[in-house]
Structures are given as C-alpha cells and as structure tokens.
Coordinates of C-alpha atoms (C1' of nucleotides) in Angstrom, one line a residue:
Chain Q
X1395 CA 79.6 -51.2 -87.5
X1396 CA 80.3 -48.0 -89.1
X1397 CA 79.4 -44.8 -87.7
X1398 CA 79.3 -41.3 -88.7
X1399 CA 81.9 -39.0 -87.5
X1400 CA 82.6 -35.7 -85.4
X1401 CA 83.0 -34.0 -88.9
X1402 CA 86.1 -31.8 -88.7
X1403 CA 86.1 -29.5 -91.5
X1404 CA 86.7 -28.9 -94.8
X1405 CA 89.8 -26.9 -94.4
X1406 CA 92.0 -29.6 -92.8
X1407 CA 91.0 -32.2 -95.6
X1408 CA 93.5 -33.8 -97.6
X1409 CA 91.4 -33.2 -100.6
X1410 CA 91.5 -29.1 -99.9
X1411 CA 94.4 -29.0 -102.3
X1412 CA 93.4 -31.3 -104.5
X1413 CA 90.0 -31.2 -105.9
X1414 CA 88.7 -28.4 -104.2
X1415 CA 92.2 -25.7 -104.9
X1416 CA 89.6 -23.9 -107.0
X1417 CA 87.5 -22.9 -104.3
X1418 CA 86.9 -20.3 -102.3
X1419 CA 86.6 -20.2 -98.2
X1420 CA 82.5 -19.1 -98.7
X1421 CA 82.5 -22.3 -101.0
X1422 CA 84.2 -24.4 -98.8
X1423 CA 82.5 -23.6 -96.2
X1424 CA 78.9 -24.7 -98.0
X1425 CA 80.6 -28.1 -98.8
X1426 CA 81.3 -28.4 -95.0
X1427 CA 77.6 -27.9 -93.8
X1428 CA 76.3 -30.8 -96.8
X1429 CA 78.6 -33.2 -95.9
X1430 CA 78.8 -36.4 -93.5
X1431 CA 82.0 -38.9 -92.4
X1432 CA 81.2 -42.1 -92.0
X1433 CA 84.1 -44.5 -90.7
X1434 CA 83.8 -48.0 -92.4
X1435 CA 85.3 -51.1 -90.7
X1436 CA 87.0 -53.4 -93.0
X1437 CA 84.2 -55.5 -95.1
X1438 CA 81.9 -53.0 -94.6
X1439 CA 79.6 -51.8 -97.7
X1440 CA 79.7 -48.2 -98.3
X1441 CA 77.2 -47.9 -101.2
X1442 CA 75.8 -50.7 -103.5
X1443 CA 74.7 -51.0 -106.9
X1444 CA 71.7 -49.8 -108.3
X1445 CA 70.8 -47.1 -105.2
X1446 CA 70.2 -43.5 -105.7
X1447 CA 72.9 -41.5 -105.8
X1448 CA 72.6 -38.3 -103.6
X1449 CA 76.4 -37.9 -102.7
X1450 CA 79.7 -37.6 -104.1
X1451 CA 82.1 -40.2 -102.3
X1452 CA 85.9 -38.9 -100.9
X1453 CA 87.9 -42.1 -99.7
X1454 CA 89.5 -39.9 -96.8
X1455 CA 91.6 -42.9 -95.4
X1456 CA 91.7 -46.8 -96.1
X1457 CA 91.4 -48.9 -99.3
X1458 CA 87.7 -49.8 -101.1
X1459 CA 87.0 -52.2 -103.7
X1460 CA 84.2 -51.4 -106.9
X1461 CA 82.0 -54.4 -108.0
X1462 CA 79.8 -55.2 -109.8
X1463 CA 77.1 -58.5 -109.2
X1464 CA 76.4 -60.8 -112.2
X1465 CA 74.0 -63.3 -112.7
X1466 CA 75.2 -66.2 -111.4
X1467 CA 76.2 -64.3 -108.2
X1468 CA 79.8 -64.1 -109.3
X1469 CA 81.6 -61.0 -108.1
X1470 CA 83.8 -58.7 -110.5
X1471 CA 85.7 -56.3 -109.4
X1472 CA 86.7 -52.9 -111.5
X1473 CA 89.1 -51.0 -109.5
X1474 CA 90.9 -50.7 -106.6
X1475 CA 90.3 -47.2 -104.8
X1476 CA 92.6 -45.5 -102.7
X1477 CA 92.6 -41.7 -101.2
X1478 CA 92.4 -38.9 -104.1
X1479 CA 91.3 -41.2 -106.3
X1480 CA 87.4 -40.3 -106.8
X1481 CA 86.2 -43.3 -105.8
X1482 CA 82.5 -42.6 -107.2
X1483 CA 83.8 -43.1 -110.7
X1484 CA 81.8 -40.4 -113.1
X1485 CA 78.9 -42.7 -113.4
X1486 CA 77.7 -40.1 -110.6
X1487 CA 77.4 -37.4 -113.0
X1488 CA 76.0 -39.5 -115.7
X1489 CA 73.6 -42.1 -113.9
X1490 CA 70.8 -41.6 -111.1
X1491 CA 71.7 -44.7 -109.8
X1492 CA 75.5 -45.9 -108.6
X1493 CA 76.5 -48.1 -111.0
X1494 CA 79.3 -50.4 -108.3
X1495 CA 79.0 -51.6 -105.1
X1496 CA 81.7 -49.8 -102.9
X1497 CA 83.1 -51.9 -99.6
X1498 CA 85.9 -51.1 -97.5
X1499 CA 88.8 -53.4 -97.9
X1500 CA 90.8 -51.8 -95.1
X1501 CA 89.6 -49.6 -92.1
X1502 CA 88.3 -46.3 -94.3
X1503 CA 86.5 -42.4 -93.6
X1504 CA 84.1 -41.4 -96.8
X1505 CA 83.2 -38.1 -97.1
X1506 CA 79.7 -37.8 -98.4
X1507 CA 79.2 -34.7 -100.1
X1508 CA 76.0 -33.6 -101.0
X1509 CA 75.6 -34.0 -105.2
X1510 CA 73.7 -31.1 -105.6
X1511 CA 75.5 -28.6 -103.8
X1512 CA 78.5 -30.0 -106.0
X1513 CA 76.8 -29.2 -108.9
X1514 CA 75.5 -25.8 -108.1
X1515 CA 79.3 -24.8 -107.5
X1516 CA 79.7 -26.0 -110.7
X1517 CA 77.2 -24.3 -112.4
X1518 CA 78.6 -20.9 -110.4
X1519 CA 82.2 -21.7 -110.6
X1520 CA 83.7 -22.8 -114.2
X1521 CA 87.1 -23.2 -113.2
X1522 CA 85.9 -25.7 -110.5
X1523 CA 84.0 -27.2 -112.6
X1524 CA 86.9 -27.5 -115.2
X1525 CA 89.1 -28.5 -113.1
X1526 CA 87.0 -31.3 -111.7
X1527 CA 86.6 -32.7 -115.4
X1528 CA 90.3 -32.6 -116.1
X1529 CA 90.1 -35.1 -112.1
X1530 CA 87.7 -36.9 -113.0
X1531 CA 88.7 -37.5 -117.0
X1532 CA 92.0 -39.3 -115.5
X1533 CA 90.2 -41.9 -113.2
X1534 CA 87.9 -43.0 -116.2
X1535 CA 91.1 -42.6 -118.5
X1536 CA 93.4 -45.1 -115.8
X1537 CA 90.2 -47.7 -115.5
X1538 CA 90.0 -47.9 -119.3
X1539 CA 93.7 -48.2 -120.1
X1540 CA 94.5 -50.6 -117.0
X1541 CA 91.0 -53.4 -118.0
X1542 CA 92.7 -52.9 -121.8
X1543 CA 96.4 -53.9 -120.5
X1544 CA 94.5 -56.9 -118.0
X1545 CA 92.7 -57.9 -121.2
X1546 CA 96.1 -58.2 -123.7
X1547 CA 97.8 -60.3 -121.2
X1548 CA 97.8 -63.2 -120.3
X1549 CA 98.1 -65.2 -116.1
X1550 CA 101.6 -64.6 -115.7
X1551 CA 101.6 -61.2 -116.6
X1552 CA 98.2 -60.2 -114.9
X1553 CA 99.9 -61.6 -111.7
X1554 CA 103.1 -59.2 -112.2
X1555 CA 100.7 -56.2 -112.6
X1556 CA 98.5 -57.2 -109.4
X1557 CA 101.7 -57.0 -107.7
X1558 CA 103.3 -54.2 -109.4
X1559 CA 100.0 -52.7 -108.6
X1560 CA 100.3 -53.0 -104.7
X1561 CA 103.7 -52.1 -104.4
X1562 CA 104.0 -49.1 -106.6
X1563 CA 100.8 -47.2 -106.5
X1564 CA 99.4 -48.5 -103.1
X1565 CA 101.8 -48.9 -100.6
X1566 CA 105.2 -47.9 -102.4
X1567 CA 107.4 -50.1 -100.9
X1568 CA 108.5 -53.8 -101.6
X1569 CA 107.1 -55.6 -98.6
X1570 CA 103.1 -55.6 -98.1
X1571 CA 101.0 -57.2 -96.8
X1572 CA 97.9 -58.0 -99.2
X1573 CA 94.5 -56.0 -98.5
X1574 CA 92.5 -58.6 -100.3
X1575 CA 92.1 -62.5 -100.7
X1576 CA 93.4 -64.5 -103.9
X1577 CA 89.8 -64.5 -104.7
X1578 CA 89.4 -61.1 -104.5
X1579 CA 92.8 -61.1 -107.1
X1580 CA 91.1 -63.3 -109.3
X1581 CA 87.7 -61.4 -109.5
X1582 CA 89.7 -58.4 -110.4
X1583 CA 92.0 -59.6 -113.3
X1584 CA 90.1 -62.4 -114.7
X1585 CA 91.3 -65.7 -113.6
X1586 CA 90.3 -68.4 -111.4
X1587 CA 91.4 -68.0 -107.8
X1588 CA 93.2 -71.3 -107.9
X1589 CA 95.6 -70.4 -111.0
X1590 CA 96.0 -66.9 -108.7
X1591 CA 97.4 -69.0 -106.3
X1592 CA 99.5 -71.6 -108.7
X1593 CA 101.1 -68.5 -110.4
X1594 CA 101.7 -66.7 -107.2
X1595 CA 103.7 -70.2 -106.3
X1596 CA 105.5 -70.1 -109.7
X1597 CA 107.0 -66.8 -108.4
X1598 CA 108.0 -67.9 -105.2
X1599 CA 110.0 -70.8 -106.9
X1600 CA 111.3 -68.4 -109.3
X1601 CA 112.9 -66.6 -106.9
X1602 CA 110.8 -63.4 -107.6
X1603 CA 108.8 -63.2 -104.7
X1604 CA 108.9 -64.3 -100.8
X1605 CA 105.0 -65.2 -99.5
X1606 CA 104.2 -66.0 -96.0
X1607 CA 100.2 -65.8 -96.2
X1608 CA 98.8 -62.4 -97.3
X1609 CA 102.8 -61.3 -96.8
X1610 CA 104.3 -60.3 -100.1
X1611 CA 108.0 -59.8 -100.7
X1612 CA 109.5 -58.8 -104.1
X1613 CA 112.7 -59.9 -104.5
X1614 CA 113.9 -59.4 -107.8
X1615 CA 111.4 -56.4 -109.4
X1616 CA 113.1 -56.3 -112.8
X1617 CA 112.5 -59.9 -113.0
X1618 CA 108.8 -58.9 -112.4
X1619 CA 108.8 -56.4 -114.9
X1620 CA 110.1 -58.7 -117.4
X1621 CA 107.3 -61.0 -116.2
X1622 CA 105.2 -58.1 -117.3
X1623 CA 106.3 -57.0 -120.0
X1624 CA 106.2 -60.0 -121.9
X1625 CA 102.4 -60.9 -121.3
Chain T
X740 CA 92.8 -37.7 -149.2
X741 CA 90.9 -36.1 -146.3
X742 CA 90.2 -32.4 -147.2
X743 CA 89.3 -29.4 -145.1
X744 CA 86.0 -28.3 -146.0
X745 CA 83.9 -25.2 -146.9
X746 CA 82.9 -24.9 -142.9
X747 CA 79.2 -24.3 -142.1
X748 CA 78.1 -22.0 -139.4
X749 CA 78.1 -24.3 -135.9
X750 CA 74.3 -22.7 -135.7
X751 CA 73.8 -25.4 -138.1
X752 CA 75.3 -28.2 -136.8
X753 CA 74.3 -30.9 -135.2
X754 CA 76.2 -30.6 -132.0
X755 CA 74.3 -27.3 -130.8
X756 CA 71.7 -28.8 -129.2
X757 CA 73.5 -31.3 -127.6
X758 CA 76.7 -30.6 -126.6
X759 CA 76.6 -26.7 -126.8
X760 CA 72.6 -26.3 -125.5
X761 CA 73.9 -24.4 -122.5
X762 CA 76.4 -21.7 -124.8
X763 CA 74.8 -18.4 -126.2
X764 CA 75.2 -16.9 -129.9
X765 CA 78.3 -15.0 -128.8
X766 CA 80.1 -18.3 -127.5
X767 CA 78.6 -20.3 -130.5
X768 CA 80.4 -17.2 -132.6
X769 CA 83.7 -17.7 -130.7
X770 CA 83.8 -21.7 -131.3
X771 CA 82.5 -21.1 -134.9
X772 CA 85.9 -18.9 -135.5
X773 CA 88.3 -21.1 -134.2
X774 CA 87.3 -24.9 -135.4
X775 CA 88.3 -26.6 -138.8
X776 CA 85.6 -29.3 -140.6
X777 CA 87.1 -32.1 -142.4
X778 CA 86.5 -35.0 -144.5
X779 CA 88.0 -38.2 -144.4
X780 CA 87.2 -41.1 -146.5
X781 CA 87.1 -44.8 -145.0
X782 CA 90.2 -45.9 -143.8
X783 CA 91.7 -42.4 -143.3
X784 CA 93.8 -41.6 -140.0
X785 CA 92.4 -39.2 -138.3
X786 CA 94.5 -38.8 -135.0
X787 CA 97.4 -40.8 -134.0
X788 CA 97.9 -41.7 -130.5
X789 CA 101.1 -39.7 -128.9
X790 CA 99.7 -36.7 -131.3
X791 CA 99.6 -33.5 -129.0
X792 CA 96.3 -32.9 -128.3
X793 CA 95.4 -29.3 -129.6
X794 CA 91.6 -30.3 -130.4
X795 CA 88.5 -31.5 -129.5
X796 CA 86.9 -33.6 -132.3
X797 CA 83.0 -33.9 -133.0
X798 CA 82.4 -36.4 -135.7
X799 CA 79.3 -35.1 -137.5
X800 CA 78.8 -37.8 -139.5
X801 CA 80.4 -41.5 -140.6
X802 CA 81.8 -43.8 -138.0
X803 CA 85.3 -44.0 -136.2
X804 CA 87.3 -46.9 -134.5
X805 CA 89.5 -46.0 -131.7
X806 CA 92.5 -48.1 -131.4
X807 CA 95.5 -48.7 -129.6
X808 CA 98.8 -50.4 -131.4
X809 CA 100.6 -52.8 -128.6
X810 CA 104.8 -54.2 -129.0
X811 CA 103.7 -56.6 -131.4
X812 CA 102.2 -54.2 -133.5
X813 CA 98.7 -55.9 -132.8
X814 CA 95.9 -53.4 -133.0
X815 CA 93.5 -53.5 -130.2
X816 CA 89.9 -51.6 -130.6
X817 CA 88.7 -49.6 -127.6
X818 CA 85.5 -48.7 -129.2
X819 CA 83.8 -47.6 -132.5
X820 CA 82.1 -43.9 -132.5
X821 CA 79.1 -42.6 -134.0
X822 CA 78.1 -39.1 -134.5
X823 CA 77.5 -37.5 -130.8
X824 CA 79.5 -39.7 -129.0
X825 CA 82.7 -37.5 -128.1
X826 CA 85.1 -39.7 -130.0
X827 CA 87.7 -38.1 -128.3
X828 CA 87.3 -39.9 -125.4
X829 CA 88.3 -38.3 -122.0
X830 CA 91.6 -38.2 -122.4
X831 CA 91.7 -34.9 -124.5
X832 CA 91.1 -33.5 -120.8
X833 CA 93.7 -35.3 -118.4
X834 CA 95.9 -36.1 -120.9
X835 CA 98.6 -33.8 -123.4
X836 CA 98.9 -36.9 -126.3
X837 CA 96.0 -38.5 -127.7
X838 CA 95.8 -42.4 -125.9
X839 CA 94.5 -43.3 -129.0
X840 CA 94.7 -43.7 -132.5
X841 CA 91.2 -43.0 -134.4
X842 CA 90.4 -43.8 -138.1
X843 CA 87.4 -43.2 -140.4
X844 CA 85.8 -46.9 -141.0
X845 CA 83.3 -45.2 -143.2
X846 CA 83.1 -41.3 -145.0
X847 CA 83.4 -38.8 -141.8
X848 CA 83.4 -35.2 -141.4
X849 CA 85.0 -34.0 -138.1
X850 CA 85.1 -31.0 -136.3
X851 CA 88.6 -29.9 -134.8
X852 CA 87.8 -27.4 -132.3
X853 CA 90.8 -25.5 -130.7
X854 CA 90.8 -26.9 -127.0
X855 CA 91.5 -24.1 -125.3
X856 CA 89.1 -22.1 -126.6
X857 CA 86.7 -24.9 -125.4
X858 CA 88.4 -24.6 -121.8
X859 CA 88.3 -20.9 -121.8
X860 CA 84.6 -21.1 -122.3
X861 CA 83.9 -23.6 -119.3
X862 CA 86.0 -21.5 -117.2
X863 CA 83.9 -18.5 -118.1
X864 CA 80.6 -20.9 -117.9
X865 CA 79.8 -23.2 -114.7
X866 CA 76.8 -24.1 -116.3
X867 CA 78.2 -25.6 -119.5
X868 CA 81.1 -27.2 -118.2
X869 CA 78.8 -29.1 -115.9
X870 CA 76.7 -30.6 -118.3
X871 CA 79.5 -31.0 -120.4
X872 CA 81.0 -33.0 -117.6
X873 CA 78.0 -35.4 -117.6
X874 CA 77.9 -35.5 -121.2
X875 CA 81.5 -36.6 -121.8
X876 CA 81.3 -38.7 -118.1
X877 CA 78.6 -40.6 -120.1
X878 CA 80.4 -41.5 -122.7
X879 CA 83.4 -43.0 -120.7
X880 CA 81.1 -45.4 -118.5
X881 CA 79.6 -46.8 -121.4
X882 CA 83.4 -47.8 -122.3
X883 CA 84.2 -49.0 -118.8
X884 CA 81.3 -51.1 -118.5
X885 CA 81.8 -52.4 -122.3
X886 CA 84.9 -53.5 -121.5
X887 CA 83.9 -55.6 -118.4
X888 CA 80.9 -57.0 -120.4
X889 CA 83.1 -58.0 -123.0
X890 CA 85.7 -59.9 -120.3
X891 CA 82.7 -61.7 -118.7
X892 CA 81.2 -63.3 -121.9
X893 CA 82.8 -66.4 -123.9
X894 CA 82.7 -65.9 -127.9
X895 CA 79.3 -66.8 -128.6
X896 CA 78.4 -64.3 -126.2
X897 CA 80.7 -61.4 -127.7
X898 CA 79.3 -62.3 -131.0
X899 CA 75.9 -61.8 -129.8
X900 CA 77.0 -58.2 -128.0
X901 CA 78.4 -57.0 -131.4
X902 CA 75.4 -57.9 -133.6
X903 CA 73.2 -56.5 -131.0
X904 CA 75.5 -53.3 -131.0
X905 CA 75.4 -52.7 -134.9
X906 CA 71.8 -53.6 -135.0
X907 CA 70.7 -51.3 -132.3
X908 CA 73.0 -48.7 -131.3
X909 CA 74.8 -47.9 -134.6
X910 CA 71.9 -49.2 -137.6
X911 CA 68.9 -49.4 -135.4
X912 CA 67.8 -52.1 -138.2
X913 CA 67.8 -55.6 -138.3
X914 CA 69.3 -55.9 -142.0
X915 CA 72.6 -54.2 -142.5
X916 CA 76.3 -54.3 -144.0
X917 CA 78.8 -54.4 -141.2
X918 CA 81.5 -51.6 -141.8
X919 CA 84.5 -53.0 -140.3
X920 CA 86.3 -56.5 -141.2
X921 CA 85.7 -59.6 -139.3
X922 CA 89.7 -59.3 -137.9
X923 CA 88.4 -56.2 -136.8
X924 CA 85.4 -57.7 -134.6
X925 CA 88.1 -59.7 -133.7
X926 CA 90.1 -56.4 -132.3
X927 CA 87.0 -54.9 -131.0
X928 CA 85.9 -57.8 -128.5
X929 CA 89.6 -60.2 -127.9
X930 CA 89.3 -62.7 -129.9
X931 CA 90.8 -64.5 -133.0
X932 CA 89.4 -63.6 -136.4
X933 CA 89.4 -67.2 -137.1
X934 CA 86.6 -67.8 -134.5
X935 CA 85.2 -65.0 -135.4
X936 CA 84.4 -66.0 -138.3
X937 CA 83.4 -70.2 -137.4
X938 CA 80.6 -68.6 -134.9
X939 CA 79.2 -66.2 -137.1
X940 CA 78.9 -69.7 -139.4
X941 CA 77.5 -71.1 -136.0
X942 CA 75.0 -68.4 -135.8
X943 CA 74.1 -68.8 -140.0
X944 CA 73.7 -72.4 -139.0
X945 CA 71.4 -71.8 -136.0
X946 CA 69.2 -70.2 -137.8
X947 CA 69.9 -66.9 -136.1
X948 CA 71.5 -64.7 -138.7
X949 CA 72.0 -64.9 -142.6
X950 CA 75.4 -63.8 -143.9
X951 CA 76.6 -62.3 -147.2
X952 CA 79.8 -61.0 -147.2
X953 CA 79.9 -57.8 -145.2
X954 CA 75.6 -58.2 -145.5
X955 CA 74.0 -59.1 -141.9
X956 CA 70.2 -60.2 -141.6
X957 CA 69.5 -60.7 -138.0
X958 CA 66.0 -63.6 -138.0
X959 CA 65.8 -64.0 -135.2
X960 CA 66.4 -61.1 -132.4
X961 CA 65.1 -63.2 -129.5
X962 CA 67.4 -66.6 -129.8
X963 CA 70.5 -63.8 -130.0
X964 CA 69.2 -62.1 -127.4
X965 CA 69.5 -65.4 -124.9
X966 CA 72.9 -66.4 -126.3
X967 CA 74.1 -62.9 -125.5
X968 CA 72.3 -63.3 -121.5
X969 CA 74.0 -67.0 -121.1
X970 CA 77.0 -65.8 -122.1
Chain M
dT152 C1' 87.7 -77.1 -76.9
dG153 C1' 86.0 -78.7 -80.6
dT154 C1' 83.2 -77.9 -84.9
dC155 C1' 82.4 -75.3 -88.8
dA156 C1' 83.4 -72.5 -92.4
dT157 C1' 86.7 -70.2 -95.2
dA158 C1' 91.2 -69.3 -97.2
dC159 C1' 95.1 -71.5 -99.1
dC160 C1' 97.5 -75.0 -101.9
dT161 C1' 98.5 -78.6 -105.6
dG162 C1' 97.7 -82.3 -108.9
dA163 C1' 94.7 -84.3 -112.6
dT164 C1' 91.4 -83.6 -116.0
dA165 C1' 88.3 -81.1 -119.0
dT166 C1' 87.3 -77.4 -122.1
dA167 C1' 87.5 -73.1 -124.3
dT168 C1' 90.1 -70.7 -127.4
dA169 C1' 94.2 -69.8 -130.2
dT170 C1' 97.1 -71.3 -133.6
dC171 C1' 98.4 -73.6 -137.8
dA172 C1' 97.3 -75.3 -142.4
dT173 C1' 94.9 -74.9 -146.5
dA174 C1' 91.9 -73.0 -149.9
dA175 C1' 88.4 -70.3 -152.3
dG176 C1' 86.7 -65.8 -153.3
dA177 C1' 87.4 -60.7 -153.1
dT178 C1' 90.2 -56.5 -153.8
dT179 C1' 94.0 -54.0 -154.9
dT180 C1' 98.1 -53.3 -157.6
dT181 C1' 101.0 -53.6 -161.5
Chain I
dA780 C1' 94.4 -59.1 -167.4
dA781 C1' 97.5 -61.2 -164.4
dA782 C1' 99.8 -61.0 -160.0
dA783 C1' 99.7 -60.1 -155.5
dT784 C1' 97.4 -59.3 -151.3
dC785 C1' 93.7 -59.4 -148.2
dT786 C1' 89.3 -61.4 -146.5
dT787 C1' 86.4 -65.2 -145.6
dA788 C1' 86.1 -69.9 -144.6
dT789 C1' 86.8 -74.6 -142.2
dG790 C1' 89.2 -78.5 -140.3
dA791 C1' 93.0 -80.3 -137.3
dT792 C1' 96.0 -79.5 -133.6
dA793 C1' 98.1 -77.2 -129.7
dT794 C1' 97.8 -74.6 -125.6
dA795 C1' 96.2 -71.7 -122.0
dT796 C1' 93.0 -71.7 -118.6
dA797 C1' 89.0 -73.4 -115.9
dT798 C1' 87.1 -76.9 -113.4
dC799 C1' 87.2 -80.7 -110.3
dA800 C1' 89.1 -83.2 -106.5
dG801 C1' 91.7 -83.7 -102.5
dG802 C1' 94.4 -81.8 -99.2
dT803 C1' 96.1 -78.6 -95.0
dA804 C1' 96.1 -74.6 -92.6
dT805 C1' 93.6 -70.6 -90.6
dG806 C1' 90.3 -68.3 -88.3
dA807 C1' 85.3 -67.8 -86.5
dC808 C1' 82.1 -69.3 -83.3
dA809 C1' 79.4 -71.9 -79.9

DNA sequence: TGTCATACCTGATATATATCATAAGATTTT
DNA sequence: AAAATCTTATGATATATATCAGGTATGACA
C-alpha cells in the first residue's frame, strides 16, 4: 500500500534547482507547508482519469506510466515519466479534471503540491511563472514530437525506439532490465503485444539484442539505429 | 506575395481580450510598438521549421496548417489553426528553432510579436504569464490528445473526426467547402489520399454526406457521429 | 503442492490499409 | 488554346499488421 511520508523539505529536493531555481527561501518554504509525499509501490495508481485536480504531481524517485481508458476497456499509454519530467502534463493548468491515469511502474515518491499555492506564486512571481512555461512547453513539445515519430514508423522501427528509449533516456546504459510488460510496449507504441514480442525475437536473431525475460542487452546500437532510422 | 500591413492599434484587436485580458494600456502600448501585421495569401509560408524563433505569431484571421517535412520529403500535418489558437504551438517557449513549418491554407493576417518583449512582460507580470500558461497549455493538450485519437481510430473513424472537426470547430455549419486537399486530410490524420478519397465515396454512398469538389454537405450528423464513436 | 492466472512465444490465417495502375476532370503554365 | 500538372476517382493487387490458436514458462495463491 502506499503511504504518506515523513516529508523532508523543500530544500533537499532534487527539484530545488530545477523548477523551483526562481524561488525564494519565504517561497519555498510555503510550498513545503502545502505539500504531501506519498511513496507508491510498484502497480500502485497515483491519480486516475477524470478526478479533480487539486495538486501538482513531482515524480521524486521511480518510473510512472500516463493512460488513458477507452471504450472497450483497452489501455493506451501516452508517456513514460521519469524524475524532472512533470509528470502532470499541462492538462493541470488547462483542465479541472486530470486528464491520465498515473500508476507507478517502479517503486516511486510524488510530491503533491498544492495547485493553488502554485498559482498564487505565479501570479506574484513572473519569472517563476516564466520559467515554469518554458518547463512545462518542453514536456508537451517531447510528447507531441515522440506520438508524431511513433506514428511515421512502422513495427520495426517503433521497437528500435522503445528500446533506444530505455537505454538512453531512462537508464543510460546498455543492459536493463525492462520496467514494463510487452503489453505494456504495445499499448504505448501501437501494436499488438504479440508482434512486440515477434519483433523483439527478430532482434535477438539479428544479433542486435541479447533477451533473457524482461533482460535487455543491446549488442550492436548502430545496428538499432539503422533499424530506426529507416522506419 | 505576403505584405506587411498598415498595423492597427492591438486595442483593436482581437487578441486583447483573450490572450492579453490580464495586460494594462501601458503593456498593450509596449506590445503595440514592437509587433509587425502581415498578410499572406493561401498557400504562403509563413515560418519554416529550423527558423530562429524571434516571434510569437497570433493569426487574426484565415487558417494555418502546421507541418513537419520527414527524409522522404513526405509532409506530415500536426494540426490546422484558427484564429485564437496560438499557432505557434509551445515550442516558441522551450525551443530556439520553430519545430514546425506553418503555411496560410486560406488569406491570413498574422501578428509577429517580438518574443522577448512578450517574456519581459511575464517576467514583470505573475498574473499574465499564469493565464498565459493555461491559455497556451490548452492549446497543446488538445494536440496531444488529437494525436492519440487519431492513432486509436481505423479510416472510417478518422474520416468522421475530420468532418466533425471542419463542421464544428473550424465552420460551426453543416454545409461548407473544405480548404485543404484531400492528400492533405491524408497528412493531417496518416493515411493515404487514395483512401481518403474511396471513404469519403463510402460516406456519399451511405447517405451520410454529399460531395462536390472541395463542397461538403453533412445529412446526416448522427450516423457520422456513431461511425466516428465505433471507430 | 498443486491449481490458477498471467506473461511470454511462435505459427497460421484474416483483415485493414497501402500501393499500383489507369483515367477523367480541374488548374496552372506556356 | 494547348500542354503540362495536379486533384479527384475507382478497381486490382500487394503488404503490413492484427487476430486467432496452440504452446511453454513464470509467478501468485490456496
């Protein structure tokens, strides 16, 4: 189950430097007393779709997934989240309602911030609030630009940038070990889990990847990037 | 050719209520001294992506596509912009080169405003930067979740989306003349013109539409409206 | 310890969609 | 006004991808 934290403060956070480097220590301070950490076992659901939004989300530690529930039941995902990267989307500036279902997809720590108290820093502080566009404008920006790329390739290449994906920007380093299911691949780049699997095969006889279950190797990345390149 | 225009006080524009609501006379004054009105007729370039960015563009009137050009010089629609919609996506703000390429598809007038100038004021203005934040965050969701809409649906579907999108969000009428071609469409929602074109036969046929040339009739809003919900 | 459910894997088949081919209007260019 | 080019149109074919079916392995759970 999750459970809410001994908060420590606002000074030691990671995001101190980052989203908050326009603030000052009366300001951070405020932030600190409207704020909550929640730990979040893997699985766990940290918001879903359609509540009231009352708090900004900071992914502290961990990995969380964004999806969305259609019709028949079928799961999308629209981005993989890791720390720094505003996991609330900006739909909680625009919208009263979150527009994703958040879950943990690793062991993670959220930070809820109060909205409000957001805002009225904002309102008093325009260099904060600048700043925080010029944040926030890049997370929209990478969403949009990485469902375009998905969208103009086709299996092959969707499967190079899945694993381009983990290696690069989530764990920088060749060997990983997968944080989510084939499924979970599938509902993210648009395919069928079994052709996730088939392609992820076609690697491993190509000799551009080693897999021993969730276990990824890349053996040969400019291979991949070829992959990739082409579509 | 596009031509820079006799520029109209921005008390009179269109934007000052909307976007600006939160600036005072002397702030309206400042903008009004540094931004450039032009006219381009259909077809015109208007920005080209790797441009530096050195404005923010209002389009006070016509209708824009934004577009990306991939290796194999295959254009790809992001999304069409009407009047109010911040057709300069959010990119202007994370980003030093335009992401994308825009172009008038009918007569336009933009506004270049001098981007700094526009930052200077936030800085100086909590208040408008905030709502200028939820404005522009607004205008990036609808993209995101376009996009994943879009991915979700087969071709009748995306047909469907796209009438429903001219009819309500860009005509708000059930008669009119589509301003782009049908290998545009085609851009705008992945698919091939050719198809297309045999579904918007299909719909004719169906009884749901009547075609002439560029000339759309919707008949029947209702039937659309399900083949759009099954997908 | 065994049963149940879920995740992985692979082959065969079905289906949606793209591509190719061809042709008749439109538009633009010369 | 003729030539050239683009848009619309439709049928035939190819192909990418999903779906279906049958496995084994893996982990949860009683």
């Amino acid at each position: 189950m999750s459970k809410i934290l001994n908060t420590s403060h606002c000074n030691q956070c990671v995001y101190r430097t980052w989203a908050f480097n326009k603030l000052d220590q009366e300001a951070l301070s405020l932030i600190n007393q409207h704020k909550t950490e929640v730990f979040y076992r893997k699985g766990e659901v940290i918001c879903r779709q359609g509540e009231n939004i009352a708090h900004f989300l900071y992914l502290r530690k961990g990995l969380v997934k964004l999806l969305t529930t259609e019709k028949n039941d079928r799961e999308h995902i629209i981005s993989i989240g890791k720390p720094l990267d505003f996991i609330g989307l900006l739909s909680i500036f625009s919208k009263q309602q979150h527009a994703y279902t958040i879950t943990a997809i690793e062991d993670s720590v959220v930070c809820f911030v109060e909205i409000d108290v957001l805002k009225q820093l904002m309102a008093q502080n325009g260099e904060f609030a600048l700043d925080f566009l010029e944040k926030s404008s890049r997370v929209a920006d990478d969403v949009i630009a990485t469902r375009l790329n998905i969208n103009t390739k086709q299996l092959r290449g969707r499967i190079a940038y899945i694993l381009m994906f983990f290696s690069s920007h989530i764990y920088n380093a060749m060997a990983f070990e997968l944080p989510v299911s084939r499924k979970e691949i599938a509902q993210l780049i648009d395919m069928s889990t079994e052709n996730v699997i088939r392609i992820l095969s076609e690697f491993r006889k190509d000799g551009i990847i080693e897999i021993e279950g969730k276990l990824i190797k890349i053996l040969d990345y400019q291979k991949l990037q070829k992959v990739y390149d082409l579509g």
